[in-house]
Short mmCIF file of C-alpha atoms and ligand atoms in Angstrom, two decimals:
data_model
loop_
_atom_site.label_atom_id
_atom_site.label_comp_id
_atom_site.label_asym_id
_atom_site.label_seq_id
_atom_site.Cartn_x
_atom_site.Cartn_y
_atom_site.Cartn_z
CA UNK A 1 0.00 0.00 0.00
CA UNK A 2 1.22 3.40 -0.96
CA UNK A 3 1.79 5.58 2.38
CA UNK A 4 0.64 8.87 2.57
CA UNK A 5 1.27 11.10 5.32
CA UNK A 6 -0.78 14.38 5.69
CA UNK A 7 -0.17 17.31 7.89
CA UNK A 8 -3.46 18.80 9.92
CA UNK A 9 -3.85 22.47 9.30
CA UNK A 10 -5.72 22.72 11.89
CA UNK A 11 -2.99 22.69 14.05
CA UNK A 12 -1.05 25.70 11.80
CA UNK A 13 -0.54 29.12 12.84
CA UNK A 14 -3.95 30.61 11.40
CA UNK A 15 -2.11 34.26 11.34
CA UNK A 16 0.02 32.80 8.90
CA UNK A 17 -2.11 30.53 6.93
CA UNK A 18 -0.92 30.65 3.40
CA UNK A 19 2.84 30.29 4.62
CA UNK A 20 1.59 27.01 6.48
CA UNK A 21 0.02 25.73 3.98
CA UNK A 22 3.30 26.25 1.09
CA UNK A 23 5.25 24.73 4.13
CA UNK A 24 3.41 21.65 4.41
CA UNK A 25 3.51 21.38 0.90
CA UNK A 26 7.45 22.40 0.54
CA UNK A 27 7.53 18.98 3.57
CA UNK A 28 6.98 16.50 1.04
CA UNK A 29 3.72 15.06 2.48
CA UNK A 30 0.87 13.82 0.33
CA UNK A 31 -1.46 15.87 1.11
CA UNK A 32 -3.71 18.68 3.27
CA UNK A 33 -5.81 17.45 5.99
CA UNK A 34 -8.34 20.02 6.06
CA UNK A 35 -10.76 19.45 9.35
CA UNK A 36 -13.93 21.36 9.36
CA UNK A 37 -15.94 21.15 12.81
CA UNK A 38 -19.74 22.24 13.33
CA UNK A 39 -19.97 22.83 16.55
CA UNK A 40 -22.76 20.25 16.73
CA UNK A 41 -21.54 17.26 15.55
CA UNK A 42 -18.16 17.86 17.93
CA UNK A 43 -18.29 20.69 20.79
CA UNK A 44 -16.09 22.84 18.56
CA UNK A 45 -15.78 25.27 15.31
CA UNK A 46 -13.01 25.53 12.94
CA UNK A 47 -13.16 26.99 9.54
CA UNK A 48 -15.26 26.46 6.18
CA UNK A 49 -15.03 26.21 1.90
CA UNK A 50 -13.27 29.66 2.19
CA UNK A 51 -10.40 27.47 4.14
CA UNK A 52 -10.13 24.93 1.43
CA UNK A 53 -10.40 27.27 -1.88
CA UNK A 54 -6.92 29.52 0.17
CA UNK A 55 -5.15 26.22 0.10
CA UNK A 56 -6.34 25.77 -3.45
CA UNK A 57 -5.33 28.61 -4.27
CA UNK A 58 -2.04 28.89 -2.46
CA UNK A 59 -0.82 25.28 -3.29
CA UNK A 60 -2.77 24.35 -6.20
CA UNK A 61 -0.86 20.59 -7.00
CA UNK A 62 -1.26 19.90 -3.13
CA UNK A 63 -3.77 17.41 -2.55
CA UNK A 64 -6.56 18.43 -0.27
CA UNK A 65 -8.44 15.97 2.04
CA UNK A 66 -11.60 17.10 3.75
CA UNK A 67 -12.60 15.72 6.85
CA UNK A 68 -16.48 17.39 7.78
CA UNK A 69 -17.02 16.28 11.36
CA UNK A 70 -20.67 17.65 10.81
CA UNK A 71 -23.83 16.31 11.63
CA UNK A 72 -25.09 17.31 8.28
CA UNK A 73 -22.33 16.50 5.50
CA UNK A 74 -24.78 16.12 3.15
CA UNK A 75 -26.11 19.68 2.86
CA UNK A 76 -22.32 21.14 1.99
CA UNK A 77 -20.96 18.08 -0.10
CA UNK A 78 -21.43 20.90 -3.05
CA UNK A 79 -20.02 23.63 -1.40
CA UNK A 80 -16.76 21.57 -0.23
CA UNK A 81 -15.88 20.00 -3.68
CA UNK A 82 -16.24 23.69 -5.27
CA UNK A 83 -13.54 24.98 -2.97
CA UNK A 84 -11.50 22.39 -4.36
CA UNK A 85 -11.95 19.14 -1.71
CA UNK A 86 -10.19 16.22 -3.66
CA UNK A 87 -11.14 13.62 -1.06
CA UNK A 88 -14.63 14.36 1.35
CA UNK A 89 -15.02 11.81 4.22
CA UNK A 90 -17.99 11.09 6.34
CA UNK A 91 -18.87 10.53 9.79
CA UNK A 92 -20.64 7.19 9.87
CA UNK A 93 -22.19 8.28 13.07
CA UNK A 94 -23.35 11.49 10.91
CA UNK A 95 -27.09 12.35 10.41
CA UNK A 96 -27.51 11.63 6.50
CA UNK A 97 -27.86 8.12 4.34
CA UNK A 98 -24.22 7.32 3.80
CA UNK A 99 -25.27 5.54 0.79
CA UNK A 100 -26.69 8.69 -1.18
CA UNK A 101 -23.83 10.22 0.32
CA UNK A 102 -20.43 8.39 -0.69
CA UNK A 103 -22.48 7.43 -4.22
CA UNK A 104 -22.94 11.87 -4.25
CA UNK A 105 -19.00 12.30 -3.39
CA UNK A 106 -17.87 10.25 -5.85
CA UNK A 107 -20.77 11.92 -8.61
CA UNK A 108 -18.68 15.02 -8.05
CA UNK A 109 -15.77 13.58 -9.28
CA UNK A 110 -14.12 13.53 -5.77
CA UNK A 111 -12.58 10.48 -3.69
CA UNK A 112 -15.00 9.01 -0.53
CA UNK A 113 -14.56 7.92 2.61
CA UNK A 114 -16.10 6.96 5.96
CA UNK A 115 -14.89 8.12 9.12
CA UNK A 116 -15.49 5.96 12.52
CA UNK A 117 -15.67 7.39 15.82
CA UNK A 118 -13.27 6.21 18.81
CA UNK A 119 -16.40 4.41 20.48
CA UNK A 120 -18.25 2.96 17.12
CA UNK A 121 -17.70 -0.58 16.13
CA UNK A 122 -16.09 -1.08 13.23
CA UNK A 123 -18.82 -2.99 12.38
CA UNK A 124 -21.02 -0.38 11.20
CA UNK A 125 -18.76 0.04 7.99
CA UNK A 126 -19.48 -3.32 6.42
CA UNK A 127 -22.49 -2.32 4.47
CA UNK A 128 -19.95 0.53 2.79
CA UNK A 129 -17.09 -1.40 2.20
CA UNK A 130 -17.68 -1.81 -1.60
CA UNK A 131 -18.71 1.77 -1.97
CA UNK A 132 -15.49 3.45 -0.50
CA UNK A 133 -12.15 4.83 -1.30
CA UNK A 134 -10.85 5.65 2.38
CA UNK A 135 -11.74 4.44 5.70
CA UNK A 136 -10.44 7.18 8.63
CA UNK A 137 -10.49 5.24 12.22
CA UNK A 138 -10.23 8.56 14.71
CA UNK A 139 -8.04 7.44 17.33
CA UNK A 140 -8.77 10.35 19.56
CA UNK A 141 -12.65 11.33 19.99
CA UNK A 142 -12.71 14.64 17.05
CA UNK A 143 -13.20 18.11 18.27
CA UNK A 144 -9.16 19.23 18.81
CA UNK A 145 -5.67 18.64 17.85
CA UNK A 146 -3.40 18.42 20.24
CA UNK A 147 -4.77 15.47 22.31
CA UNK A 148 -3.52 11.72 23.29
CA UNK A 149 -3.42 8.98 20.86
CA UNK A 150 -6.00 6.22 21.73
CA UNK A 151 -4.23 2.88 20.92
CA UNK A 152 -7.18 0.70 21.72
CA UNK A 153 -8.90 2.10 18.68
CA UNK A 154 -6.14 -0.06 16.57
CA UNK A 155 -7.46 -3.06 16.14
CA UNK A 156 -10.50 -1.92 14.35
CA UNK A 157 -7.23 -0.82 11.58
CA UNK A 158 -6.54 -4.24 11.85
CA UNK A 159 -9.95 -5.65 10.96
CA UNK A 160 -10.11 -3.03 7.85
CA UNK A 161 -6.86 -4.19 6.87
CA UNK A 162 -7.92 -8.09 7.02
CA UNK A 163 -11.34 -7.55 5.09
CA UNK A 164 -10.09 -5.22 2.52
CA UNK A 165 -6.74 -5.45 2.30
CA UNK A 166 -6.31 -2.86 -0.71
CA UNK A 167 -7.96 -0.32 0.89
CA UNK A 168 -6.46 3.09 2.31
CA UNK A 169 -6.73 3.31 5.91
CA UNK A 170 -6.23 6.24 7.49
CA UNK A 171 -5.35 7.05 11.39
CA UNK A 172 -6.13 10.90 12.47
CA UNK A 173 -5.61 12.00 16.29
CA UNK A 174 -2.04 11.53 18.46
CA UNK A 175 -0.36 10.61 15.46
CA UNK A 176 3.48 11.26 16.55
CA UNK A 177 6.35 9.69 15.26
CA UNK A 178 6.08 6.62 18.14
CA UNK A 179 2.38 6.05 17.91
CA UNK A 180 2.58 6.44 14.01
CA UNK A 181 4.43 3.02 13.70
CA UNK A 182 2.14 1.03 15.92
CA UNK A 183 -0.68 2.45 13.81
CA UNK A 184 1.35 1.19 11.07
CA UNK A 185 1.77 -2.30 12.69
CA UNK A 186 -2.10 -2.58 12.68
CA UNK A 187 -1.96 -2.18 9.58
CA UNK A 188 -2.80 1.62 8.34
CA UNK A 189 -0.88 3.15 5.45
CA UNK A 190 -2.17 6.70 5.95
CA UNK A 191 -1.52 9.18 8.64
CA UNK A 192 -2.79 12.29 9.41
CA UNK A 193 -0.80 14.61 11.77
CA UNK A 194 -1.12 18.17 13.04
CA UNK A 195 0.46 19.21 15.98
CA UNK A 196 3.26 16.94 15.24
CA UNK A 197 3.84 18.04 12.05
CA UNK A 198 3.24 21.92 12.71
CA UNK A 199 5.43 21.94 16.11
CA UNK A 200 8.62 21.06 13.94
CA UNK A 201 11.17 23.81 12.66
CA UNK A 202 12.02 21.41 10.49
CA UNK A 203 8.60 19.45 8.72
CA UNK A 204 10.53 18.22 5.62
CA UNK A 205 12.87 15.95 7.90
CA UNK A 206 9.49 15.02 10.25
CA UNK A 207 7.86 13.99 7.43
CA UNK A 208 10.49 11.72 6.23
CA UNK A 209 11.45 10.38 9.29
CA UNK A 210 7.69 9.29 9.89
CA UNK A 211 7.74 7.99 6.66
CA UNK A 212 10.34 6.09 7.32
CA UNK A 213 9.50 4.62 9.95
CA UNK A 214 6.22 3.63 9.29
CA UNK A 215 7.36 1.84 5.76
CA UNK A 216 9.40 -0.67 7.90
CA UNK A 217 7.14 -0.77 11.36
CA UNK A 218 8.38 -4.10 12.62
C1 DX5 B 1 -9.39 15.96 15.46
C2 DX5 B 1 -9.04 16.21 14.01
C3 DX5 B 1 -7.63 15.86 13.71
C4 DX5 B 1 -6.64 16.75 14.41
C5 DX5 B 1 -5.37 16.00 14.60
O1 DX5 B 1 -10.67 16.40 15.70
O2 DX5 B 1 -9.86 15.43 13.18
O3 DX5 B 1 -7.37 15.85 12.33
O4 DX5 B 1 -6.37 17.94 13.73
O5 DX5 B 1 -4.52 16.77 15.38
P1 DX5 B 1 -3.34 16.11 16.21
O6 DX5 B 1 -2.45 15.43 15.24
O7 DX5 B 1 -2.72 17.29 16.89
O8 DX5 B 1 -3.97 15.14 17.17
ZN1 ZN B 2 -9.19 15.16 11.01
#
């Protein structure tokens, strides 16, 4: 599986934005984790489209991935993949049909995914699992960077891994360069990190140093 590590704006100086965005770029990563809250769906708000269509704008060959921790997706899929989302992803927990919803993603020319919450069974994704691009296991509960890295959310990586083994799985929350390669071991191949990545004077070495070590994990 092709690994793909992707820097969380949220965690980058907002006074600065378009700098943080060409240096996340200039790190090598794959892409731009872009998290947009509701403050309904998770106690907290972040930023919108106008977010997404700057780092179009700013890094236009950067690939941006969209993560709406909303409880209505569905009524800003449009909205989202105008900016310039390449990749949209889902709360399964959210309040829409995630059927109409990943088929609508993927009508607007844009990668899908479904996102699973820290307490939500894995389970709840086999119904998708032929209609997906992405699966996103949260391994801290969504609402703020910054926080601890919830191993005990790895073996539903694990279980993704087993039942679809070419699929990209994604880990978002703690990601660090020590919890990275355990994620790794369970078997993800994408990893999302913000204040990890943002913290660094130097992200371009970060970024290739978690890249390294979560190609050889074991
Ligand atoms: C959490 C967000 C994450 C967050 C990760 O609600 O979905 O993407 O920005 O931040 P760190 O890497 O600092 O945990
Ligand atoms: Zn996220």
């Amino acid at each position: 599986m092709k690994i793909e590590i992707l820097p969380s704006l949220l965690a980058a100086d907002f006074g600065r934005l378009g700098d943080e965005i060409l240096r996340a770029e200039a790190s090598g990563a794959e892409a731009l984790h872009l998290d947009i809250m509701d403050a309904h769906f998770v106690p907290n708000l972040s930023f919108g489209p106008d977010v997404v269509a700057l780092a179009k704008r700013t890094a236009p060959g950067f690939s941006r991935n969209v993560h709406l921790m909303m409880s209505r997706p569905d009524l800003y899929l449009e909205k989202f993949a105008v900016a310039g989302a390449q990749t949209i992803q889902i709360h399964v927990e959210a309040d829409c049909d995630l059927h109409t919803e990943l088929k609508r993603i993927r009508a607007l020319g844009l990668k899908n995914a479904i996102v699973l919450n820290p307490e939500t069974p894995v389970e709840r994704l086999e119904p998708y699992l032929g209609e997906i691009d992405e699966a996103l296991v949260m391994t801290v509960h969504p609402g703020y960077g910054g926080q601890s890295f919830l191993a005990d959310c790895l073996p539903k990586v694990t279980w993704l891994r087993e039942r679809k083994p070419q699929l990209d799985v994604m880990v978002d929350g703690g990601v660090n360069a020590e919890t990275a390669v355990l994620a790794a071991k369970a078997g993800a191949n994408q990893f999302v990190a913000g204040s990890y990545l943002f913290k660094q004077s130097d992200m371009k070495a970060a970024v290739s140093g978690l890249r390294s070590s979560v190609s050889s994990p074991l």
